[in-house]
Coordinates of C-alpha atoms and ligand atoms in Angstrom, one line a residue:
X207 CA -28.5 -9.4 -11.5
X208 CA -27.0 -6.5 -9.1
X209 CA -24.5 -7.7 -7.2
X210 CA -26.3 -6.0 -3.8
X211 CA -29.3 -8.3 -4.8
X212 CA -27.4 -11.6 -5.5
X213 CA -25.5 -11.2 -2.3
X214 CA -28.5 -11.2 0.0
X215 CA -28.9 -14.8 0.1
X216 CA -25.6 -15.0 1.4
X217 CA -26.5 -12.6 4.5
X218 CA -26.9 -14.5 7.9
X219 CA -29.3 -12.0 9.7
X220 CA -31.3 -11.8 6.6
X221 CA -32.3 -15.2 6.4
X222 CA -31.7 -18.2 9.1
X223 CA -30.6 -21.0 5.4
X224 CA -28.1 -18.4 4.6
X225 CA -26.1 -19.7 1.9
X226 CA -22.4 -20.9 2.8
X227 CA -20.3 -19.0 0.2
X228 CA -17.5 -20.9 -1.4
X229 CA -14.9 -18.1 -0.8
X230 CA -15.2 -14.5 0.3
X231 CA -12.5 -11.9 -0.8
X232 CA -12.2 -9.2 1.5
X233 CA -10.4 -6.1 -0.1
X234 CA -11.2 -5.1 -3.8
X235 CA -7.4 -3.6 -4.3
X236 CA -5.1 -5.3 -6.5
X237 CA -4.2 -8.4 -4.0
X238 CA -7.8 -8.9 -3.6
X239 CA -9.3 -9.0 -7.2
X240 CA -6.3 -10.8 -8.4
X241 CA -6.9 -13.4 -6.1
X242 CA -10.8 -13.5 -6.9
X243 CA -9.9 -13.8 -10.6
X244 CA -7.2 -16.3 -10.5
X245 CA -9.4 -18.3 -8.5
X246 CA -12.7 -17.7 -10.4
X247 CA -10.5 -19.1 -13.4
X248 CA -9.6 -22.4 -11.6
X249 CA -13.3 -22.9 -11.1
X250 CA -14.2 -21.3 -7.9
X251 CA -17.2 -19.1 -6.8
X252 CA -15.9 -15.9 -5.5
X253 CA -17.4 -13.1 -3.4
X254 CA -16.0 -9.9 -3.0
X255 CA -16.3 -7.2 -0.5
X256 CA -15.3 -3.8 0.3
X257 CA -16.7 -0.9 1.9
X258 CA -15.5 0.9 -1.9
X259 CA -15.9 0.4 -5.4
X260 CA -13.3 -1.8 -6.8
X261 CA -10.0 -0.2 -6.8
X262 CA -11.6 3.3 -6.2
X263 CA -10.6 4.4 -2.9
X264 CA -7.6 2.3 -1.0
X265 CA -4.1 2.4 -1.4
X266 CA -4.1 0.6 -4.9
X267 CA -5.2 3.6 -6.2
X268 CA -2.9 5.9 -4.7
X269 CA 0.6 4.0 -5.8
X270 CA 2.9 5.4 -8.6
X271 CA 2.5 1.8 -10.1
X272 CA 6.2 1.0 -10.8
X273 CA 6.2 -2.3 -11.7
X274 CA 9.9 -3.7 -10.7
X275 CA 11.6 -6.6 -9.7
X276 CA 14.5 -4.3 -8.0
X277 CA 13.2 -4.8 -4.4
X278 CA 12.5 -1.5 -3.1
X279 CA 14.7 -1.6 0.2
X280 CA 17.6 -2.3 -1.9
X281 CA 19.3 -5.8 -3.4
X282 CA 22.0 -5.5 -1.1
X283 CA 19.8 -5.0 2.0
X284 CA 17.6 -8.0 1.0
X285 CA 20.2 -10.2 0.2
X286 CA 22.0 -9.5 4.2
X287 CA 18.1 -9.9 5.4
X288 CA 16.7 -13.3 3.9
X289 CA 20.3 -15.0 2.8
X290 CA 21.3 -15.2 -1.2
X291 CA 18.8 -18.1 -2.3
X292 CA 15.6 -16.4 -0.9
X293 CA 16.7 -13.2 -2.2
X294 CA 17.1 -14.5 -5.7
X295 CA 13.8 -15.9 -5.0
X296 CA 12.0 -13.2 -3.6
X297 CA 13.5 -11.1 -7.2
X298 CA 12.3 -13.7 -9.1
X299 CA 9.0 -13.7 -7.4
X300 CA 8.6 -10.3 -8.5
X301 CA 9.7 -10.6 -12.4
X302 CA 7.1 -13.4 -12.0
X303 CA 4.5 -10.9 -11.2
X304 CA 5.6 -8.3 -14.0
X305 CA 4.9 -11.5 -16.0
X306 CA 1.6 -12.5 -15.1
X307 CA -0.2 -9.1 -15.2
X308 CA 1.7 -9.1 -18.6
X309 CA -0.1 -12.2 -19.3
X310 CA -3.3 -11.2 -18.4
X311 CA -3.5 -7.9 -19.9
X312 CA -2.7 -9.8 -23.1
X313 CA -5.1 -12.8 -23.1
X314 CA -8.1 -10.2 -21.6
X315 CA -7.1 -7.7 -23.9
X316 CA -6.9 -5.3 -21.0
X317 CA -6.3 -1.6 -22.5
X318 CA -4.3 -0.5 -19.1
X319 CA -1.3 1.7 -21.3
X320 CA 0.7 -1.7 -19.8
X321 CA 4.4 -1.8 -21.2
X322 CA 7.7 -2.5 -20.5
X323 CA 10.5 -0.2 -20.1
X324 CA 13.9 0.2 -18.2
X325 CA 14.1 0.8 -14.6
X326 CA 17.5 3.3 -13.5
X327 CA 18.8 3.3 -10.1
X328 CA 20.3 6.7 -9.8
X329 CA 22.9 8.4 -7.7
X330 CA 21.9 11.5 -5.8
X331 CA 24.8 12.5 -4.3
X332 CA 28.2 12.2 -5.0
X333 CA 28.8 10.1 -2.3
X334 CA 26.3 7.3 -3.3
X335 CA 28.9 6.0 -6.0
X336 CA 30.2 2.8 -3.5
X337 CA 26.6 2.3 -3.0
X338 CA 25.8 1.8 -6.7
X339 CA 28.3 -0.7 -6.9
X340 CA 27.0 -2.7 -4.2
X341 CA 24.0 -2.7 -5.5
X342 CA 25.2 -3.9 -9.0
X343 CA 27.2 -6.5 -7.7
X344 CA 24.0 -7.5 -5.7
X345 CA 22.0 -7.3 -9.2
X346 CA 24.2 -10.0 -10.9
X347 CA 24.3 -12.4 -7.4
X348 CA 20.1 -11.9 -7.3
X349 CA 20.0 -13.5 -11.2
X350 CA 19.3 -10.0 -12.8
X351 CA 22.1 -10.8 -15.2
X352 CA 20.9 -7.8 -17.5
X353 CA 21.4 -5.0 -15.3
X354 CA 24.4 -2.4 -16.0
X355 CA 26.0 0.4 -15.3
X356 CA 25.5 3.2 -17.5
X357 CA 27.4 7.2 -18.0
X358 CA 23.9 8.0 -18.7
X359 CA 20.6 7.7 -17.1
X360 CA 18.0 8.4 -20.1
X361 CA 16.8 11.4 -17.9
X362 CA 17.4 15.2 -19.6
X363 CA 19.3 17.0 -16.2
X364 CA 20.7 14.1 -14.2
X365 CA 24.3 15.1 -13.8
X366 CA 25.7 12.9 -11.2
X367 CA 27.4 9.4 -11.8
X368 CA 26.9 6.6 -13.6
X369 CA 23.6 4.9 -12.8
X370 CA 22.4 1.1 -13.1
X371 CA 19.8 0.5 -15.8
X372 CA 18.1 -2.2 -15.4
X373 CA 16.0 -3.9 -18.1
X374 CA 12.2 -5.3 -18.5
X375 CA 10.7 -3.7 -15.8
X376 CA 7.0 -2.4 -16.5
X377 CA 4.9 0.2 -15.9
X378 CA 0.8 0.5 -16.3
X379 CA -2.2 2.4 -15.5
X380 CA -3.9 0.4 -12.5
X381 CA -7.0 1.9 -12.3
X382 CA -8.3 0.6 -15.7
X383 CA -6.6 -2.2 -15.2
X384 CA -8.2 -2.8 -11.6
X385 CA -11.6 -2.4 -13.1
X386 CA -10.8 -4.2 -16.2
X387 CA -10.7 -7.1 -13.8
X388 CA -13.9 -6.2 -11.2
X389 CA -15.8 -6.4 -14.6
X390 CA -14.5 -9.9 -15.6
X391 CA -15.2 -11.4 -12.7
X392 CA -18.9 -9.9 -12.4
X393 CA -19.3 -11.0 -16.0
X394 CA -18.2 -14.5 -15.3
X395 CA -20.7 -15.2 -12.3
X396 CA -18.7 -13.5 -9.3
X397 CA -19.7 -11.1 -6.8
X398 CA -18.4 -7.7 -6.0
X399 CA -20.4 -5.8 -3.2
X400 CA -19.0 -2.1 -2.4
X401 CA -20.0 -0.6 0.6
X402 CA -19.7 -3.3 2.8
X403 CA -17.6 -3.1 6.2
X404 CA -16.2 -5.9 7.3
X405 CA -15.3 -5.8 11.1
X406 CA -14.0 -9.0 12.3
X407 CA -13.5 -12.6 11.0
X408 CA -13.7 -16.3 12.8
X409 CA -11.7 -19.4 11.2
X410 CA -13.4 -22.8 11.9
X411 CA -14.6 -25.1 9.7
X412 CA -16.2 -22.0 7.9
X413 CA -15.0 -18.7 8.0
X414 CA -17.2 -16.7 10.1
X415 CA -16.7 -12.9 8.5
X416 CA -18.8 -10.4 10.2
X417 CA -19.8 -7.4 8.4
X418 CA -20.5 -3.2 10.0
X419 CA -24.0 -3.1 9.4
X420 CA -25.0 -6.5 12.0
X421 CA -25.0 -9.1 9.3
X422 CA -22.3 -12.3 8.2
X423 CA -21.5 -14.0 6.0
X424 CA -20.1 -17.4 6.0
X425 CA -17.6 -19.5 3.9
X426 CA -15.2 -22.5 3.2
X427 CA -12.7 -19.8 2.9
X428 CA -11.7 -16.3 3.2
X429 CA -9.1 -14.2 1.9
X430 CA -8.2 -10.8 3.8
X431 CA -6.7 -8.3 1.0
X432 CA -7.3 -5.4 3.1
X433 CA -4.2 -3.9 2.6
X434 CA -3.4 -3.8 6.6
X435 CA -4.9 -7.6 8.5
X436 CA -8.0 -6.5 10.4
X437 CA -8.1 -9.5 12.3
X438 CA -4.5 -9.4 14.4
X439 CA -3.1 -8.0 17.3
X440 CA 0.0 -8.1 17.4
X441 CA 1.2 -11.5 15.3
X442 CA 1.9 -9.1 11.8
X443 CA 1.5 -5.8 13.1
X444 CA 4.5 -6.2 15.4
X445 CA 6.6 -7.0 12.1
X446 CA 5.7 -4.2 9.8
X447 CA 5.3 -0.2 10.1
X448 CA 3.4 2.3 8.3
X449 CA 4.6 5.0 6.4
X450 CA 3.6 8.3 4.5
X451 CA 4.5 9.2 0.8
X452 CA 3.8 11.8 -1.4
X453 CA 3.2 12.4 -5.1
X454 CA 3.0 14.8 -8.0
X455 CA 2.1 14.7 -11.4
X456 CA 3.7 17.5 -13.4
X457 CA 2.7 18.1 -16.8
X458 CA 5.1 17.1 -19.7
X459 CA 4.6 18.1 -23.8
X460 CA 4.0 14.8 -25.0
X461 CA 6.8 12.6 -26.4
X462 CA 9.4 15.2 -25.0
X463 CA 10.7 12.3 -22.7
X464 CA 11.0 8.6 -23.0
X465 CA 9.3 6.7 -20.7
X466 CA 11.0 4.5 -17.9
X467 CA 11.1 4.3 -14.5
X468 CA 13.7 6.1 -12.2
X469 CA 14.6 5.6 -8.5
X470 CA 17.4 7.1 -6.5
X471 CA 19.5 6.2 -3.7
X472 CA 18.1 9.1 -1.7
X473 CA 16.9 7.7 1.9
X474 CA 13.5 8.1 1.9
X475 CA 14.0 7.6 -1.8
X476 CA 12.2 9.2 -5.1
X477 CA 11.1 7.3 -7.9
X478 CA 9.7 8.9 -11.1
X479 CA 8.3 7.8 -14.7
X480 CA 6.2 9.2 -17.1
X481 CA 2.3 8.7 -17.9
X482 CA 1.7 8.8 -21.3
X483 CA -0.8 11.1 -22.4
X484 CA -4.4 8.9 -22.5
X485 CA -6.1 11.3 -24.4
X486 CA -5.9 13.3 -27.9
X487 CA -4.5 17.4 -26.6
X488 CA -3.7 16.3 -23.0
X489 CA -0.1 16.6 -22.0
X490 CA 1.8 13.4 -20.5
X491 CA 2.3 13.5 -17.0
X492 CA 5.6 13.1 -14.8
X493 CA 4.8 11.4 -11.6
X494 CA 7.6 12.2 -8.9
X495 CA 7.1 10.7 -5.3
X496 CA 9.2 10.4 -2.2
X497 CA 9.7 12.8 1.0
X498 CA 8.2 9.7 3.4
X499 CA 7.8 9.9 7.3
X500 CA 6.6 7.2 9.7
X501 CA 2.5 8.0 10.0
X502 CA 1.4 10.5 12.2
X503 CA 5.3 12.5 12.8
X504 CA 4.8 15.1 10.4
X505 CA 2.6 18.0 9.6
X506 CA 4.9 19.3 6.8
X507 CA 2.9 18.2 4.2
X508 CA 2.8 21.4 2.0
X509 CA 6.9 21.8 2.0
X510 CA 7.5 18.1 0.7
X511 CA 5.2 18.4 -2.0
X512 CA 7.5 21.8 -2.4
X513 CA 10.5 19.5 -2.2
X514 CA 8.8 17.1 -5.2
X515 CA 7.9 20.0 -7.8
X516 CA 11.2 21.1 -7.3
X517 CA 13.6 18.1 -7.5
X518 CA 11.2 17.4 -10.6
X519 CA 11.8 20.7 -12.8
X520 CA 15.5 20.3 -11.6
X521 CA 15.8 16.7 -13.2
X522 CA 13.2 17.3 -15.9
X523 CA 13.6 21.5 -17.3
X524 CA 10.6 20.7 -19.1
X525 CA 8.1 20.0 -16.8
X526 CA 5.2 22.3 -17.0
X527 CA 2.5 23.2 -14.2
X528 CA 1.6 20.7 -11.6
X529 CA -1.5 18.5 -12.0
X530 CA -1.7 16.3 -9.3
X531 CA -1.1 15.6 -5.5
X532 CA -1.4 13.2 -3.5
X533 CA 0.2 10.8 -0.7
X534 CA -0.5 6.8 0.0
X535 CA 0.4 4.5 2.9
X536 CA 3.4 2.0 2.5
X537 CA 3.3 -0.7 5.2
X538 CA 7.1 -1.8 5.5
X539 CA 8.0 -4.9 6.8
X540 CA 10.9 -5.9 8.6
X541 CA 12.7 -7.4 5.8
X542 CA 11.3 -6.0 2.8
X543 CA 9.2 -8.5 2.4
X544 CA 5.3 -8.9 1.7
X545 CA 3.5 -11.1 4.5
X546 CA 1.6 -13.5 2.3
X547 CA 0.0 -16.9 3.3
X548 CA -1.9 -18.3 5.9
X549 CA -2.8 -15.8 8.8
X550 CA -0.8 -16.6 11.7
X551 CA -3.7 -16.3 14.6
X552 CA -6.6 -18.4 12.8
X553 CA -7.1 -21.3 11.1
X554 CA -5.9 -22.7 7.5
X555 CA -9.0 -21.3 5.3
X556 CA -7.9 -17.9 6.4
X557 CA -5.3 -16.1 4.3
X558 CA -4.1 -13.0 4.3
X559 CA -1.5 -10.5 2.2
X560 CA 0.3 -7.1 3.5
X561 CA 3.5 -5.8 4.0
X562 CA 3.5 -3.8 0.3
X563 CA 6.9 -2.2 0.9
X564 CA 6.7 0.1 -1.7
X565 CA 5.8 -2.1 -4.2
X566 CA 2.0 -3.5 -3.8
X567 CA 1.6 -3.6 -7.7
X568 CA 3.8 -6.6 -7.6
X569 CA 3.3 -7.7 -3.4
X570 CA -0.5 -7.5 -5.0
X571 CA -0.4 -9.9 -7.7
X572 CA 2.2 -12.3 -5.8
X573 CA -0.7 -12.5 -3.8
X574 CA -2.7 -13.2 -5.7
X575 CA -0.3 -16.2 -7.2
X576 CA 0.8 -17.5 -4.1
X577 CA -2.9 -17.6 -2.5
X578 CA -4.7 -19.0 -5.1
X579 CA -2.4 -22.0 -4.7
X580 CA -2.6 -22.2 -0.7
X581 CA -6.7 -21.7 -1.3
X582 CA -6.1 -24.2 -4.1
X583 CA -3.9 -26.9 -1.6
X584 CA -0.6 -26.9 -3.9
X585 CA 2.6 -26.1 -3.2
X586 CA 4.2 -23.3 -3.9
X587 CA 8.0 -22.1 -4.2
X588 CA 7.3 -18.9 -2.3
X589 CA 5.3 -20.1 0.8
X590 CA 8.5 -20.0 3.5
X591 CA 9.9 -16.7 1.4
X592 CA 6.4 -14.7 2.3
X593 CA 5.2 -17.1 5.2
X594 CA 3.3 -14.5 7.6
X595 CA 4.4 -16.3 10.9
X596 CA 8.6 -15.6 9.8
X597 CA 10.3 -13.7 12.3
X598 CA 12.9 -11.6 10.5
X599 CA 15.8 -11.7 13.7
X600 CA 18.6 -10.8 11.0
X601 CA 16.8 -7.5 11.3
X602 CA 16.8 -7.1 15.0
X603 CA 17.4 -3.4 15.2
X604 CA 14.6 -2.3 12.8
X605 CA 12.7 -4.6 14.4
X606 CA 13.4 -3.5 18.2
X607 CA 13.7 0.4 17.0
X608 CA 9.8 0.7 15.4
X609 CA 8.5 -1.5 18.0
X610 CA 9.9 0.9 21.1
X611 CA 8.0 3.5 18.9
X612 CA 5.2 2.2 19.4
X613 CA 5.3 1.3 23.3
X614 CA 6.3 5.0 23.3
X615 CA 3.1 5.7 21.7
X616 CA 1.2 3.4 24.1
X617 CA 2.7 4.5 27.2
X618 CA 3.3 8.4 26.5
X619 CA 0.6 8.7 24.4
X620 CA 1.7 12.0 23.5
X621 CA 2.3 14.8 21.5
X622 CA -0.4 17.2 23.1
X623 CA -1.1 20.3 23.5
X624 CA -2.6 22.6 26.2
X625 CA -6.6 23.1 25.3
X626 CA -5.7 26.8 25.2
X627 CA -3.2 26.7 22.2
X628 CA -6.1 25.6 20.4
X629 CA -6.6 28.8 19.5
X630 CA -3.6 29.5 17.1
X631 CA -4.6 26.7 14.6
X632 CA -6.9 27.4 11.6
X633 CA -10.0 26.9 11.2
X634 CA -10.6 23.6 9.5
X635 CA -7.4 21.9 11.7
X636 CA -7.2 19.7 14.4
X637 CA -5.3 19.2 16.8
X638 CA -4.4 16.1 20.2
X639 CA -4.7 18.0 23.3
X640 CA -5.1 16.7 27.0
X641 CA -8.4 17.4 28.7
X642 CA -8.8 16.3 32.0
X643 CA -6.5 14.0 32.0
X644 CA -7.7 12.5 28.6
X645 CA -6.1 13.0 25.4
X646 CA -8.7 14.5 23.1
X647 CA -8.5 15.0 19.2
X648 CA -10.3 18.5 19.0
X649 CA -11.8 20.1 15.9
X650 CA -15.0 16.9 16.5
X651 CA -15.7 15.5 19.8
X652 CA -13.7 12.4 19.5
X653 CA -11.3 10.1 21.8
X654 CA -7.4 10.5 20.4
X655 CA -7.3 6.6 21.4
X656 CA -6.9 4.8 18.5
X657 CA -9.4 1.7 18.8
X658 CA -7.5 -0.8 17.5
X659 CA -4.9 -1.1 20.4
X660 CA -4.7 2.2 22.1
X661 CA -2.1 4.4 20.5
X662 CA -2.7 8.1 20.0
X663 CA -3.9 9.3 16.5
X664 CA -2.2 12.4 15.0
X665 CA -3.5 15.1 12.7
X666 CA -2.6 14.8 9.4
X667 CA -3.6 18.4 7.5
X668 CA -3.4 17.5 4.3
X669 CA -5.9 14.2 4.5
X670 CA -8.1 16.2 7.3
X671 CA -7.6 12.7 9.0
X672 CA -6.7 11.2 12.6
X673 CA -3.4 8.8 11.7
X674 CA -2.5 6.8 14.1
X675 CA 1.0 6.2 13.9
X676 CA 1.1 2.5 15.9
X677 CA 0.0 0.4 12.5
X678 CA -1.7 3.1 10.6
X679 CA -5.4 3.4 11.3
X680 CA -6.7 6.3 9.5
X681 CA -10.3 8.3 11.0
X682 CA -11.7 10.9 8.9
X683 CA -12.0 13.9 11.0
X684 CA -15.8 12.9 12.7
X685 CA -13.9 9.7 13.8
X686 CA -15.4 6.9 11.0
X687 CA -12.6 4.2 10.5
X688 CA -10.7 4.9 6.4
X689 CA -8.2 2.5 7.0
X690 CA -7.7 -0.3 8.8
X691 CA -5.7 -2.1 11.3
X692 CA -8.9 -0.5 13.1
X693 CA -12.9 -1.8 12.4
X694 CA -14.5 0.8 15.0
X695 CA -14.4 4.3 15.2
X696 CA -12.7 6.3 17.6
X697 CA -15.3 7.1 20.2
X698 CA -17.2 10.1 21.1
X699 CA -16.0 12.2 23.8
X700 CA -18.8 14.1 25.9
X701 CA -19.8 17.4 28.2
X702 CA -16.8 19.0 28.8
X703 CA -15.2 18.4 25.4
X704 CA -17.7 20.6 23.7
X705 CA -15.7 24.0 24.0
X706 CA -13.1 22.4 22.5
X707 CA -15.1 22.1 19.1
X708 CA -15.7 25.5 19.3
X709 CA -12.8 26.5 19.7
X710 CA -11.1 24.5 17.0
X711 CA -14.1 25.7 14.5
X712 CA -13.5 29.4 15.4
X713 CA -13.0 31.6 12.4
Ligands
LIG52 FE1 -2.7 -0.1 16.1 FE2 -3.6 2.4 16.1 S1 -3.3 1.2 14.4 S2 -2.9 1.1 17.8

């Protein structure tokens, strides 16, 4: 049966005997449908929803995929942050995930171009040599026992110090592998629905979780995968910050390099590895991203996918024309650390998982490890290491520093601009300008006040989105909500804002 059909009876306006769901999924990205599957195995009846097709649209299909269990703010930094024994955990955690998706691929016979592969920490300056040490000494304390320094770093033009290689990482496509598992758990009884909103949820006994279009839908529990909580204020939001990244794919004559992955100690930082070529006269690609900036305080877009292309031919001589481009939204949280468990504001059946920090392909399916077992009522080693109600204090300063950013934004508001410069952007742009008083994103009619607590949204060029740069709402340009903290769109400005649309539509 369609899954739009078999979900009706589930649909509280519809029909006053709705049907209690055993557990709704909300978010078809990699946390979500790893949780729906692992729990689908143990038995349960799962229901996903998302307002896209399974693994189509958010920021699961935007990552690079590195699968590592290097934590991406750096050993050293983790171990300061969480203490040696959660660090070794948090580590493990990850080599656990590697492992499972492993696993899975395996026993589903998943074609997803899965392998493993080394990972290299490279210098890039100079100067980064003390920090390589660090790092390896941190390597060895964290339990990866295997990692070691190396003259050279299995890339053709990398001429600068020794660099740490550090074995059985992994690397995949996650698109097929993301649908590879939508279709298993359709084909074992479970319900995907795309197009679906969802706009709120209510713990209680059942989970109340209320959808765009008017409708509910209720259940014994619910799990929110969408990528940033929906549902809190302030309790993870105040603990995590969104960031930009960028990405290109160059093309590479096929078997001219050996695939592995490669990070550098760069701050923001790039990380590389190769695509294999998936089919017969295609080249393999070389995916190089990096260049990030807090959401909303750039506009530079074109000159750091520039700055990619050209760090790329400079490491790899070969690299041919460039295929792809593209740039994702890293949530980074105060410690490095996913925020995985039980929702802080609402009651036990309501879990939730963000805080990817760079790496959400492993975050992802942590989550879904870690929640199926809290959905499940065992115990698990990792519920204080990812517990969403921690307070990181060791890391007081990032703390203090992103959260004054973002009183700055509520306060000030703004960036802004005089209605009348409107007139030097080009056609197709947008701009945040004050009108009476009111900050107004021009190019549509809509309020610059982002709805989900008030900060003011930013252009961002290349997306022809409003960002807002708080926690990392995304509008597309006629206000609609893309990504969430935010459920409701910015709201329509009227009268007087109208010239303002002209102008920004002038040609
Ligand atoms: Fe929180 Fe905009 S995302 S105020």
């Amino acid at each position: 049966m369609d899954s739009a059909v078999a979900f009706e009876p589930y649909m509280m306006a519809r029909n006053e005997e709705a049907r209690v769901a055993d557990i709704v999924v909300v978010g078809a990205g990699i946390a979500g449908l790893t949780t729906a599957y692992l729990l689908q195995k143990e038995g349960r009846e799962v229901l996903v929803v998302d307002k896209d097709r399974p693994g189509g649209c958010g920021e699961s299909a935007r990552t690079t995929a590195h699968l590592s269990n290097v934590i991406d703010d750096g050993l050293a930094f983790l171990e300061e942050q969480v203490g040696l024994d959660k660090a070794r955990l948090a580590v493990a955690s990850h080599a656990a995930a590697i492992e499972r998706i492993e696993r899975i691929v395996a026993e589903e016979g998943i074609d997803c171009d899965f392998r493993r592969l080394d990972g290299w920490l490279i210098p890039y300056t100079d100067a980064d040599a003390t920090y390589i040490e660090d790092e390896l000494a941190a390597a060895h304390r964290l339990g990866l026992s295997g990692a070691e320094l190396c003259e050279d770093a299995a890339m053709p033009n990398h001429r600068i110090g020794p660099a740490i290689r550090f074995p059985q990482q992994g690397q995949f496509h996650p698109g097929k592998y993301l649908a590879a598992l939508a279709l298993l758990i359709t084909d074992r009884g479970g319900l995907i629905v795309h197009g679906q909103r969802v706009i709120g949820v209510e713990g209680g006994e059942y989970a109340l979780i209320s959808l765009g279009d008017g409708r509910s839908l209720k259940s014994r529990a619910c799990v929110l995968a969408t990528n940033s909580p929906i549902v809190d204020k302030y309790a993870i939001h105040a603990k995590q910050a969104p960031y930009r990244t960028y990405a290109v794919a160059l093309a590479i004559p096929v078997g001219a390099v050996e695939p592995a992955l490669w990070w550098d100690t760069a701050d923001p930082c790039h990380y590389v590895r190769m695509q294999p070529a998936t089919h017969p006269g295609e080249p393999d690609l070389l995916i190089v991203g990096g260049e990030d900036h807090k959401t909303g305080e750039a506009e530079d877009m074109a000159t750091r996918f520039t700055r990619l292309e050209e760090l790329a031919r400079r490491l790899f001589p070969m690299a041919g024309e460039c295929r792809y481009r593209w740039s994702g939204q890293v949530l980074e949280p105060f410690d490095g650390l996913g925020f995985i468990g039980r929702d802080p504001a609402n009651t036990a059946n309501i879990v939730i998982a963000t805080g990817d920090s760079g790496m959400g392909m492993t975050h992802g399916t942590i989550a879904g490890m870690l929640l199926t077992d809290l959905v499940q009522g065992r115990a698990n080693p990792w519920t204080d290491l990812y517990d969403p109600s921690r307070k990181p204090l060791r890391n007081l300063k990032r703390a203090l520093s992103e959260n004054i950013d973002v009183a700055r934004q509520l306060i000030g508001g703004a960036l802004g601009s005089d209605a009348a410069s409107l007139a030097a952007f080009p056609p197709g742009s947008g701009a945040v300008v004050r009108l009476d008083g009111t900050h107004v994103a021009a190019y549509v009619d809509v309020s610059a006040t982002c709805t989900h607590l008030g900060c003011t949204v930013r252009w961002n060029p290349l997306e022809n989105s409003w960002d807002c740069p708080c926690h990392g709402s995304r509008f597309a340009i006629d206000g609609s909500v893309l990504a969430g903290p935010a459920t409701a769109p910015l709201k329509p400005v009227s009268g007087n804002a109208a010239p303002l649309r002209n102008i920004g539509r002038r040609s």
